[in-house]
Tab-separated table of C-alpha atoms and ligand atoms in Angstrom:
chain	number	residue	atom	x	y	z
A	1	UNK	CA	20.497	-7.890	17.821
A	2	UNK	CA	18.476	-9.689	15.126
A	3	UNK	CA	18.424	-9.087	11.374
A	4	UNK	CA	20.430	-6.057	10.185
A	5	UNK	CA	18.888	-5.169	6.845
A	6	UNK	CA	21.512	-5.437	4.134
A	7	UNK	CA	19.657	-3.326	1.619
A	8	UNK	CA	19.944	0.046	3.244
A	9	UNK	CA	22.261	1.842	5.443
A	10	UNK	CA	20.325	2.524	8.589
A	11	UNK	CA	21.909	1.301	11.748
A	12	UNK	CA	19.548	-0.078	14.360
A	13	UNK	CA	18.270	2.469	16.830
A	14	UNK	CA	19.746	2.207	20.305
A	15	UNK	CA	16.313	3.000	21.656
A	16	UNK	CA	13.792	0.582	20.220
A	17	UNK	CA	10.581	2.313	19.222
A	18	UNK	CA	7.033	1.285	20.016
A	19	UNK	CA	5.245	1.001	16.688
A	20	UNK	CA	1.523	0.379	16.274
A	21	UNK	CA	0.437	-0.987	12.890
A	22	UNK	CA	-3.220	-0.490	11.963
A	23	UNK	CA	-3.981	-3.021	9.217
A	24	UNK	CA	-1.300	-5.483	10.374
A	25	UNK	CA	-2.970	-8.477	8.694
A	26	UNK	CA	-2.671	-6.958	5.209
A	27	UNK	CA	-0.340	-7.350	2.244
A	28	UNK	CA	2.008	-4.610	3.512
A	29	UNK	CA	1.160	-4.719	7.238
A	30	UNK	CA	2.350	-8.275	7.894
A	31	UNK	CA	5.816	-8.041	6.285
A	32	UNK	CA	6.253	-4.583	7.838
A	33	UNK	CA	5.601	-6.070	11.290
A	34	UNK	CA	8.156	-8.849	10.676
A	35	UNK	CA	10.757	-6.352	9.524
A	36	UNK	CA	10.259	-3.897	12.402
A	37	UNK	CA	10.461	-6.718	14.958
A	38	UNK	CA	13.688	-7.894	13.368
A	39	UNK	CA	15.090	-4.371	13.718
A	40	UNK	CA	14.462	-4.522	17.457
A	41	UNK	CA	11.243	-2.487	17.695
A	42	UNK	CA	8.256	-3.354	19.823
A	43	UNK	CA	5.233	-3.900	17.598
A	44	UNK	CA	1.519	-4.071	18.218
A	45	UNK	CA	-1.232	-4.387	15.632
A	46	UNK	CA	-4.927	-3.858	14.964
A	47	UNK	CA	-6.987	-5.391	12.182
A	48	UNK	CA	-10.647	-6.160	11.520
A	49	UNK	CA	-9.868	-8.796	8.827
A	50	UNK	CA	-11.965	-6.763	6.365
A	51	UNK	CA	-9.706	-7.598	3.457
A	52	UNK	CA	-9.984	-11.351	4.052
A	53	UNK	CA	-13.794	-10.951	4.187
A	54	UNK	CA	-14.176	-8.579	1.243
A	55	UNK	CA	-11.943	-10.668	-1.022
A	56	UNK	CA	-14.161	-13.683	-0.274
A	57	UNK	CA	-17.207	-11.500	-1.024
A	58	UNK	CA	-16.103	-11.183	-4.672
A	59	UNK	CA	-15.561	-14.972	-4.876
A	60	UNK	CA	-11.776	-14.745	-4.645
A	61	UNK	CA	-8.941	-15.607	-2.259
A	62	UNK	CA	-5.251	-14.921	-1.762
A	63	UNK	CA	-3.359	-16.860	-4.459
A	64	UNK	CA	-0.716	-17.683	-1.857
A	65	UNK	CA	-2.229	-19.347	1.231
A	66	UNK	CA	-1.828	-17.335	4.436
A	67	UNK	CA	-2.087	-18.382	8.081
A	68	UNK	CA	-4.696	-17.057	10.498
A	69	UNK	CA	-3.428	-14.158	12.651
A	70	UNK	CA	-3.371	-16.448	15.677
A	71	UNK	CA	-1.169	-18.944	13.852
A	72	UNK	CA	1.029	-16.189	12.406
A	73	UNK	CA	1.797	-14.896	15.901
A	74	UNK	CA	2.409	-18.394	17.335
A	75	UNK	CA	4.633	-19.484	14.498
A	76	UNK	CA	6.650	-16.249	14.656
A	77	UNK	CA	7.207	-16.748	18.373
A	78	UNK	CA	8.308	-20.361	17.835
A	79	UNK	CA	10.764	-19.401	15.093
A	80	UNK	CA	12.200	-16.145	16.418
A	81	UNK	CA	11.029	-15.521	19.980
A	82	UNK	CA	9.348	-12.288	18.808
A	83	UNK	CA	6.205	-11.316	20.668
A	84	UNK	CA	3.455	-9.428	18.925
A	85	UNK	CA	0.346	-8.058	20.601
A	86	UNK	CA	-2.815	-7.877	18.522
A	87	UNK	CA	-6.285	-6.347	18.856
A	88	UNK	CA	-9.073	-7.435	16.552
A	89	UNK	CA	-11.219	-4.410	15.742
A	90	UNK	CA	-12.387	-1.786	13.288
A	91	UNK	CA	-10.513	1.532	13.388
A	92	UNK	CA	-13.679	3.351	12.359
A	93	UNK	CA	-14.883	2.518	15.884
A	94	UNK	CA	-13.303	5.189	18.146
A	95	UNK	CA	-13.278	2.843	21.175
A	96	UNK	CA	-10.926	0.443	19.385
A	97	UNK	CA	-8.458	3.085	18.401
A	98	UNK	CA	-8.557	4.996	21.703
A	99	UNK	CA	-7.914	1.736	23.618
A	100	UNK	CA	-5.063	0.708	21.322
A	101	UNK	CA	-3.329	4.095	21.603
A	102	UNK	CA	-3.916	4.385	25.356
A	103	UNK	CA	-2.638	0.885	26.146
A	104	UNK	CA	0.343	0.693	23.810
A	105	UNK	CA	1.447	4.371	23.840
A	106	UNK	CA	3.195	4.137	20.473
A	107	UNK	CA	5.984	6.441	19.315
A	108	UNK	CA	4.701	5.906	15.785
A	109	UNK	CA	1.377	4.639	14.399
A	110	UNK	CA	1.483	3.288	10.854
A	111	UNK	CA	-2.017	3.596	9.420
A	112	UNK	CA	-2.687	1.014	6.703
A	113	UNK	CA	-6.181	-0.007	7.835
A	114	UNK	CA	-8.297	1.136	4.940
A	115	UNK	CA	-10.403	-0.305	2.156
A	116	UNK	CA	-7.711	-0.220	-0.523
A	117	UNK	CA	-9.292	-1.336	-3.765
A	118	UNK	CA	-10.314	1.217	-6.411
A	119	UNK	CA	-12.564	-1.323	-8.223
A	120	UNK	CA	-14.256	-2.355	-4.937
A	121	UNK	CA	-15.171	1.286	-4.316
A	122	UNK	CA	-16.643	1.482	-7.847
A	123	UNK	CA	-18.890	-1.623	-7.623
A	124	UNK	CA	-21.842	0.517	-6.558
A	125	UNK	CA	-23.241	3.019	-4.063
A	126	UNK	CA	-22.939	0.698	-1.044
A	127	UNK	CA	-19.233	0.050	-1.618
A	128	UNK	CA	-18.562	3.715	-2.507
A	129	UNK	CA	-20.089	5.079	0.700
A	130	UNK	CA	-18.592	2.305	2.821
A	131	UNK	CA	-15.126	3.133	1.452
A	132	UNK	CA	-15.512	6.882	1.962
A	133	UNK	CA	-17.000	6.553	5.439
A	134	UNK	CA	-14.730	3.905	6.902
A	135	UNK	CA	-11.515	5.311	5.481
A	136	UNK	CA	-12.177	8.913	6.461
A	137	UNK	CA	-13.608	8.111	9.897
A	138	UNK	CA	-10.712	5.768	10.756
A	139	UNK	CA	-8.192	8.503	9.996
A	140	UNK	CA	-10.047	11.199	11.940
A	141	UNK	CA	-10.464	8.762	14.886
A	142	UNK	CA	-6.709	8.231	14.854
A	143	UNK	CA	-5.967	11.968	14.875
A	144	UNK	CA	-8.311	12.524	17.852
A	145	UNK	CA	-7.001	9.486	19.761
A	146	UNK	CA	-3.432	10.709	19.395
A	147	UNK	CA	-4.291	14.259	20.372
A	148	UNK	CA	-6.217	13.086	23.468
A	149	UNK	CA	-4.203	10.047	24.614
A	150	UNK	CA	-0.670	10.278	23.281
A	151	UNK	CA	0.274	13.687	21.850
A	152	UNK	CA	3.588	13.640	20.013
A	153	UNK	CA	3.001	10.199	18.438
A	154	UNK	CA	3.971	10.262	14.765
A	155	UNK	CA	1.194	9.296	12.312
A	156	UNK	CA	2.686	7.495	9.316
A	157	UNK	CA	-0.225	7.271	6.906
A	158	UNK	CA	-0.405	5.394	3.625
A	159	UNK	CA	-1.933	7.456	0.869
A	160	UNK	CA	-1.420	6.795	-2.817
A	161	UNK	CA	0.272	8.361	-5.832
A	162	UNK	CA	-3.232	8.035	-7.363
A	163	UNK	CA	-4.274	11.078	-5.319
A	164	UNK	CA	-2.473	13.310	-7.819
A	165	UNK	CA	-4.026	11.786	-10.953
A	166	UNK	CA	-2.058	12.330	-14.142
A	167	UNK	CA	-1.528	16.101	-14.596
A	168	UNK	CA	0.296	17.369	-17.668
A	169	UNK	CA	3.048	18.846	-15.462
A	170	UNK	CA	5.654	17.423	-13.064
A	171	UNK	CA	4.303	16.214	-9.700
A	172	UNK	CA	6.121	17.553	-6.616
A	173	UNK	CA	6.037	15.927	-3.174
A	174	UNK	CA	2.827	17.334	-1.744
A	175	UNK	CA	3.383	21.075	-2.128
A	176	UNK	CA	4.438	23.495	-4.857
A	177	UNK	CA	5.131	27.177	-5.242
A	178	UNK	CA	2.480	29.087	-7.181
A	179	UNK	CA	2.552	32.607	-8.569
A	180	UNK	CA	-0.912	34.016	-9.281
A	181	UNK	CA	-1.809	37.626	-10.103
A	182	UNK	CA	1.553	38.846	-8.955
A	183	UNK	CA	1.565	37.058	-5.576
A	184	UNK	CA	3.346	33.850	-4.533
A	185	UNK	CA	2.476	31.096	-2.075
A	186	UNK	CA	3.395	27.468	-1.331
A	187	UNK	CA	0.209	25.424	-1.610
A	188	UNK	CA	-0.866	21.775	-1.625
A	189	UNK	CA	-0.438	20.376	-5.139
A	190	UNK	CA	-3.906	19.820	-6.683
A	191	UNK	CA	-5.289	16.311	-6.301
A	192	UNK	CA	-7.372	14.742	-9.066
A	193	UNK	CA	-8.245	11.177	-8.104
A	194	UNK	CA	-9.748	8.499	-10.348
A	195	UNK	CA	-12.026	6.432	-8.055
A	196	UNK	CA	-13.977	6.801	-4.800
A	197	UNK	CA	-11.149	4.911	-3.104
A	198	UNK	CA	-8.569	7.395	-4.368
A	199	UNK	CA	-10.792	10.323	-3.348
A	200	UNK	CA	-11.071	8.837	0.161
A	201	UNK	CA	-7.272	9.091	0.328
A	202	UNK	CA	-7.379	12.739	-0.818
A	203	UNK	CA	-9.904	13.518	1.923
A	204	UNK	CA	-7.633	11.728	4.437
A	205	UNK	CA	-4.711	13.903	3.332
A	206	UNK	CA	-6.750	17.078	3.801
A	207	UNK	CA	-7.975	15.918	7.212
A	208	UNK	CA	-4.474	15.021	8.413
A	209	UNK	CA	-3.082	18.334	7.166
A	210	UNK	CA	-5.805	20.084	9.173
A	211	UNK	CA	-5.190	17.945	12.308
A	212	UNK	CA	-1.515	18.816	12.050
A	213	UNK	CA	-2.345	22.488	11.614
A	214	UNK	CA	-4.531	22.731	14.714
A	215	UNK	CA	-2.894	20.181	17.073
A	216	UNK	CA	0.655	19.970	15.691
A	217	UNK	CA	0.513	16.162	15.411
A	218	UNK	CA	3.632	15.052	13.462
A	219	UNK	CA	2.469	13.438	10.235
A	220	UNK	CA	4.112	11.673	7.302
A	221	UNK	CA	1.613	11.313	4.473
A	222	UNK	CA	2.999	8.769	2.014
A	223	UNK	CA	1.916	8.954	-1.629
A	224	UNK	CA	2.778	5.383	-2.449
A	225	UNK	CA	3.025	3.834	-5.898
A	226	UNK	CA	1.645	0.405	-6.761
A	227	UNK	CA	3.378	-2.364	-4.801
A	228	UNK	CA	4.345	-5.708	-6.318
A	229	UNK	CA	6.023	-8.856	-5.045
A	230	UNK	CA	5.529	-11.964	-2.961
A	231	UNK	CA	8.580	-11.920	-0.771
A	232	UNK	CA	10.752	-10.017	1.676
A	233	UNK	CA	13.780	-11.247	3.583
A	234	UNK	CA	11.638	-11.902	6.674
A	235	UNK	CA	8.725	-13.563	4.829
A	236	UNK	CA	11.245	-16.047	3.466
A	237	UNK	CA	13.188	-16.433	6.725
A	238	UNK	CA	10.091	-17.182	8.823
A	239	UNK	CA	8.091	-18.982	6.078
A	240	UNK	CA	5.285	-16.570	6.879
A	241	UNK	CA	3.779	-15.405	3.584
A	242	UNK	CA	1.682	-12.322	3.063
A	243	UNK	CA	-1.546	-12.286	1.071
A	244	UNK	CA	-1.315	-11.999	-2.714
A	245	UNK	CA	-4.449	-10.945	-4.584
A	246	UNK	CA	-4.884	-11.566	-8.274
A	247	UNK	CA	-8.565	-10.951	-9.026
A	248	UNK	CA	-9.975	-7.974	-10.960
A	249	UNK	CA	-11.103	-6.212	-7.764
A	250	UNK	CA	-8.193	-6.772	-5.378
A	251	UNK	CA	-5.190	-7.635	-7.565
A	252	UNK	CA	-2.865	-4.820	-8.654
A	253	UNK	CA	-1.678	-4.757	-12.296
A	254	UNK	CA	1.700	-6.461	-12.115
A	255	UNK	CA	0.581	-9.076	-9.571
A	256	UNK	CA	-2.384	-9.913	-11.839
A	257	UNK	CA	-0.181	-10.160	-14.943
A	258	UNK	CA	2.142	-12.633	-13.198
A	259	UNK	CA	-0.828	-14.785	-12.124
A	260	UNK	CA	-2.194	-14.712	-15.673
A	261	UNK	CA	1.117	-15.950	-17.086
A	262	UNK	CA	1.380	-18.755	-14.498
A	263	UNK	CA	-2.271	-19.708	-15.097
A	264	UNK	CA	-1.696	-20.026	-18.895
A	265	UNK	CA	-4.023	-17.067	-19.489
A	266	UNK	CA	-3.338	-14.090	-21.731
A	267	UNK	CA	-1.775	-11.089	-19.964
A	268	UNK	CA	-4.416	-8.378	-20.276
A	269	UNK	CA	-3.472	-4.673	-20.138
A	270	UNK	CA	-6.559	-2.456	-19.944
A	271	UNK	CA	-7.211	-0.357	-23.068
A	272	UNK	CA	-4.130	0.915	-24.916
A	273	UNK	CA	-1.861	0.167	-21.911
A	274	UNK	CA	-0.106	3.553	-22.022
A	275	UNK	CA	-1.241	4.354	-18.444
A	276	UNK	CA	1.927	5.154	-16.508
A	277	UNK	CA	2.256	4.804	-12.740
A	278	UNK	CA	4.973	4.631	-10.069
A	279	UNK	CA	5.758	1.100	-8.883
A	280	UNK	CA	7.879	-0.401	-6.122
A	281	UNK	CA	8.625	-3.832	-4.733
A	282	UNK	CA	7.174	-5.010	-1.435
A	283	UNK	CA	10.691	-5.094	0.038
A	284	UNK	CA	11.243	-1.463	-0.934
A	285	UNK	CA	7.846	-0.368	0.354
A	286	UNK	CA	8.830	-1.858	3.723
A	287	UNK	CA	12.244	-0.185	3.503
A	288	UNK	CA	10.637	3.237	2.870
A	289	UNK	CA	8.128	2.871	5.714
A	290	UNK	CA	10.880	1.791	8.110
A	291	UNK	CA	12.978	4.824	7.190
A	292	UNK	CA	9.958	7.117	7.619
A	293	UNK	CA	9.220	5.600	11.064
A	294	UNK	CA	12.815	5.682	12.282
A	295	UNK	CA	13.468	9.196	10.968
A	296	UNK	CA	10.280	10.947	12.084
A	297	UNK	CA	9.192	14.459	11.133
A	298	UNK	CA	10.250	17.431	13.231
A	299	UNK	CA	7.956	18.316	16.133
A	300	UNK	CA	4.691	19.561	14.654
A	301	UNK	CA	5.750	18.894	11.051
A	302	UNK	CA	3.461	17.624	8.254
A	303	UNK	CA	5.526	16.088	5.449
A	304	UNK	CA	4.573	14.352	2.233
A	305	UNK	CA	6.714	11.662	0.590
A	306	UNK	CA	6.224	10.288	-2.910
A	307	UNK	CA	7.167	6.619	-2.594
A	308	UNK	CA	8.037	4.497	-5.623
A	309	UNK	CA	11.155	3.071	-7.305
A	310	UNK	CA	10.432	3.738	-10.936
A	311	UNK	CA	7.541	4.584	-13.210
A	312	UNK	CA	6.419	2.214	-15.960
A	313	UNK	CA	3.581	2.056	-18.454
A	314	UNK	CA	1.212	-0.890	-18.147
A	315	UNK	CA	2.496	-2.088	-21.548
A	316	UNK	CA	6.089	-2.114	-20.260
A	317	UNK	CA	5.007	-4.250	-17.304
A	318	UNK	CA	3.066	-6.673	-19.495
A	319	UNK	CA	6.072	-7.067	-21.834
A	320	UNK	CA	8.446	-7.636	-18.905
A	321	UNK	CA	6.175	-10.309	-17.393
A	322	UNK	CA	5.826	-12.013	-20.790
A	323	UNK	CA	9.594	-12.048	-21.415
A	324	UNK	CA	10.393	-13.213	-17.869
A	325	UNK	CA	7.842	-16.028	-18.019
A	326	UNK	CA	9.155	-17.216	-21.393
A	327	UNK	CA	12.738	-17.047	-20.126
A	328	UNK	CA	11.859	-18.967	-16.941
A	329	UNK	CA	9.680	-21.721	-18.430
A	330	UNK	CA	10.526	-21.872	-22.125
A	331	UNK	CA	6.757	-21.679	-22.758
A	332	UNK	CA	5.120	-18.856	-24.748
A	333	UNK	CA	3.014	-16.159	-23.061
A	334	UNK	CA	0.517	-13.910	-24.852
A	335	UNK	CA	-0.538	-10.274	-24.368
A	336	UNK	CA	-4.132	-9.377	-25.224
A	337	UNK	CA	-5.505	-5.859	-24.714
A	338	UNK	CA	-9.022	-5.772	-23.253
A	339	UNK	CA	-11.665	-3.066	-22.844
A	340	UNK	CA	-10.658	-0.673	-20.072
A	341	UNK	CA	-13.163	-0.888	-17.189
A	342	UNK	CA	-11.791	2.348	-15.711
A	343	UNK	CA	-12.238	5.919	-16.866
A	344	UNK	CA	-8.682	7.225	-17.188
A	345	UNK	CA	-6.208	8.663	-19.716
A	346	UNK	CA	-4.534	5.836	-21.617
A	347	UNK	CA	-1.557	7.904	-22.809
A	348	UNK	CA	-0.265	10.880	-20.855
A	349	UNK	CA	2.687	12.785	-19.398
A	350	UNK	CA	3.935	11.457	-16.033
A	351	UNK	CA	6.878	12.781	-14.066
A	352	UNK	CA	6.587	12.705	-10.290
A	353	UNK	CA	9.437	13.720	-7.958
A	354	UNK	CA	10.874	11.176	-5.527
A	355	UNK	CA	13.621	12.930	-3.629
A	356	UNK	CA	12.806	13.151	0.070
A	357	UNK	CA	13.093	9.425	0.873
A	358	UNK	CA	16.322	9.155	-1.103
A	359	UNK	CA	17.701	12.066	0.929
A	360	UNK	CA	16.904	10.044	4.070
A	361	UNK	CA	18.891	7.035	2.787
A	362	UNK	CA	16.398	5.032	0.731
A	363	UNK	CA	17.945	3.068	-2.147
A	364	UNK	CA	15.846	0.742	-4.334
A	365	UNK	CA	17.055	-2.773	-3.615
A	366	UNK	CA	15.328	-5.072	-6.086
A	367	UNK	CA	15.107	-4.757	-9.856
A	368	UNK	CA	11.783	-5.246	-11.598
A	369	UNK	CA	13.107	-8.227	-13.573
A	370	UNK	CA	14.513	-10.049	-10.512
A	371	UNK	CA	11.330	-9.501	-8.576
A	372	UNK	CA	9.095	-10.719	-11.414
A	373	UNK	CA	11.107	-13.954	-11.663
A	374	UNK	CA	10.643	-14.461	-7.921
A	375	UNK	CA	6.871	-13.791	-8.130
A	376	UNK	CA	6.512	-16.215	-11.057
A	377	UNK	CA	8.411	-18.931	-9.253
A	378	UNK	CA	6.468	-18.425	-5.967
A	379	UNK	CA	3.148	-18.437	-7.822
A	380	UNK	CA	3.929	-21.536	-9.840
A	381	UNK	CA	3.919	-23.500	-6.541
A	382	UNK	CA	0.230	-22.556	-6.233
A	383	UNK	CA	-0.855	-23.012	-9.839
A	384	UNK	CA	-3.850	-25.137	-8.848
A	385	UNK	CA	-5.188	-22.267	-6.666
A	386	UNK	CA	-4.695	-19.836	-9.559
A	387	UNK	CA	-6.543	-22.213	-11.887
A	388	UNK	CA	-9.493	-22.164	-9.455
A	389	UNK	CA	-9.501	-18.344	-9.372
A	390	UNK	CA	-9.423	-17.921	-13.169
A	391	UNK	CA	-13.020	-16.667	-13.332
A	392	UNK	CA	-12.204	-13.759	-11.023
A	393	UNK	CA	-9.404	-12.223	-13.078
A	394	UNK	CA	-11.030	-10.596	-16.108
A	395	UNK	CA	-12.610	-7.157	-15.507
A	396	UNK	CA	-16.271	-7.039	-14.507
A	397	UNK	CA	-16.281	-3.805	-12.484
A	398	UNK	CA	-16.807	-0.959	-14.955
A	399	UNK	CA	-16.618	2.625	-13.659
A	400	UNK	CA	-19.384	3.731	-16.055
A	401	UNK	CA	-21.771	1.029	-14.818
A	402	UNK	CA	-21.371	1.690	-11.063
A	403	UNK	CA	-24.912	2.110	-9.775
A	404	UNK	CA	-26.945	2.680	-6.614
A	405	UNK	CA	-29.742	0.299	-7.542
B	501	LIG	N1	-0.732	-2.421	-2.128
B	501	LIG	C1	-0.541	-1.337	-2.876
B	501	LIG	O1	-0.121	-1.428	-4.048
B	501	LIG	C2	-0.804	0.033	-2.295
B	501	LIG	C3	-0.441	1.144	-3.066
B	501	LIG	C4	-0.676	2.432	-2.553
B	501	LIG	C5	-1.248	2.575	-1.293
B	501	LIG	N2	-1.596	1.459	-0.575
B	501	LIG	C6	-2.205	1.673	0.742
B	501	LIG	O2	-1.482	0.950	1.719
B	501	LIG	C7	-2.368	0.476	2.736
B	501	LIG	C8	-2.151	-1.018	2.912
B	501	LIG	O3	-2.390	-1.655	1.671
B	501	LIG	P1	-2.357	-3.219	1.507
B	501	LIG	O4	-2.064	-3.494	0.090
B	501	LIG	O5	-1.541	-3.821	2.579
B	501	LIG	O6	-3.914	-3.539	1.747
B	501	LIG	P2	-4.599	-4.759	2.513
B	501	LIG	O7	-6.065	-4.641	2.223
B	501	LIG	O8	-3.935	-6.034	2.200
B	501	LIG	O9	-4.314	-4.375	4.031
B	501	LIG	C9	-5.124	-3.496	4.768
B	501	LIG	C10	-5.432	-4.174	6.095
B	501	LIG	O10	-6.253	-3.286	6.854
B	501	LIG	C11	-7.374	-3.989	7.357
B	501	LIG	N3	-8.476	-3.029	7.453
B	501	LIG	C12	-9.124	-2.404	6.444
B	501	LIG	N4	-10.033	-1.567	6.947
B	501	LIG	C13	-9.954	-1.660	8.294
B	501	LIG	C14	-10.641	-1.027	9.355
B	501	LIG	N5	-11.605	-0.117	9.132
B	501	LIG	N6	-10.308	-1.362	10.624
B	501	LIG	C15	-9.329	-2.273	10.875
B	501	LIG	N7	-8.652	-2.913	9.900
B	501	LIG	C16	-8.968	-2.594	8.623
B	501	LIG	C17	-7.645	-5.093	6.357
B	501	LIG	O11	-8.323	-6.187	6.953
B	501	LIG	C18	-6.238	-5.463	5.903
B	501	LIG	O12	-5.703	-6.500	6.660
B	501	LIG	C19	-3.768	0.840	2.298
B	501	LIG	O13	-4.183	2.000	2.968
B	501	LIG	C20	-3.615	1.115	0.820
B	501	LIG	O14	-4.563	2.054	0.375
B	501	LIG	C21	-1.378	0.203	-1.044
């Protein structure tokens, strides 16, 4: 049996599962597919290539070159013998999703196929409504397709820790017990998102909770932290990189900071840099999703996982990138705070729970420092691409200026 994962203690299932990945061409989707295949599962994928197109729309590109899907599948087959079936299509079209579910009959569908950039959703009215429509419709299509064509299939849906916002109290995993006017109940923890993108995820969560309530579809709704990293065991083994975005619209904070250091640019935290968020490496994101797929919810259960390794302030990340870059190259790096394009608290309390995945066997496998050194060294091989993308890195998408005209 191929590739036992050394990082966590799950033995391979005797019965391989059939796992459908919506959004298989993306940053997380591609390495997840490689990992699940290596664990002996049968994998099929759907993607519309929206991210490739939308990243080009803002004049940017993946800092690490990626193969076409056709080439990815061919090269994987040549190197490992793994077969991967793929459908090109938009999950907001019900025909695509009904056909995929009917033909493949998955045990688990991992739903990653959404517009995933907060800044993109804040460019203006067109991008805001496109994000809300496509994300919400795709998720509702999936719930209906499973109910009609393959009841019992587990929906493993990627939401975001950003759904909760930054409340001044601890954040539980999805639900909390409330006492109000002498009565008690367990209720969904309030969501307070900070962009149209994040609100689309809140609406998805509500819609999935409802679909579970009426049709008993088993659902895992993952509140995932920000993911960083260029590599996983399988990306390296099969020389099959995943995309890596570094521009102001598509690049997440730590990935952008690493690109700035490699491109001899200042590392630019937004505002005071006290914003604190949960983060996890790409390898650990894949580990968590694999555990969630292989250890599904009970029949009819809706469960919420908070998924991150550790929480850091943006300043802590900037300092760690600076120190790592200086250690690696002997050259100085500089931190320069810039005007915050977002509307958010820049210093606040932040203490989310992260217990359920650990109880299922998840153990963080890569330290922040080790991973940053790996990102810096992978990116330095593509310095000339980063130099060409320099104009796309500084913030231009300001929440306050988002407009319909
Ligand atoms: N990367 C992170 O830090 C992070 C953090 C929290 C949550 N998430 C969530 O995880 C999921 C995957 O994120 P990612 O970083 O891999 O993003 P990504 O944009 O790289 O991948 C998403 C993939 O889905 C495809 N897609 C988008 N809309 C589609 C549609 N309507 N029909 C078919 N395909 C579609 C895109 O082409 C892309 O290949 C997203 O839902 C995102 O919101 C990501």
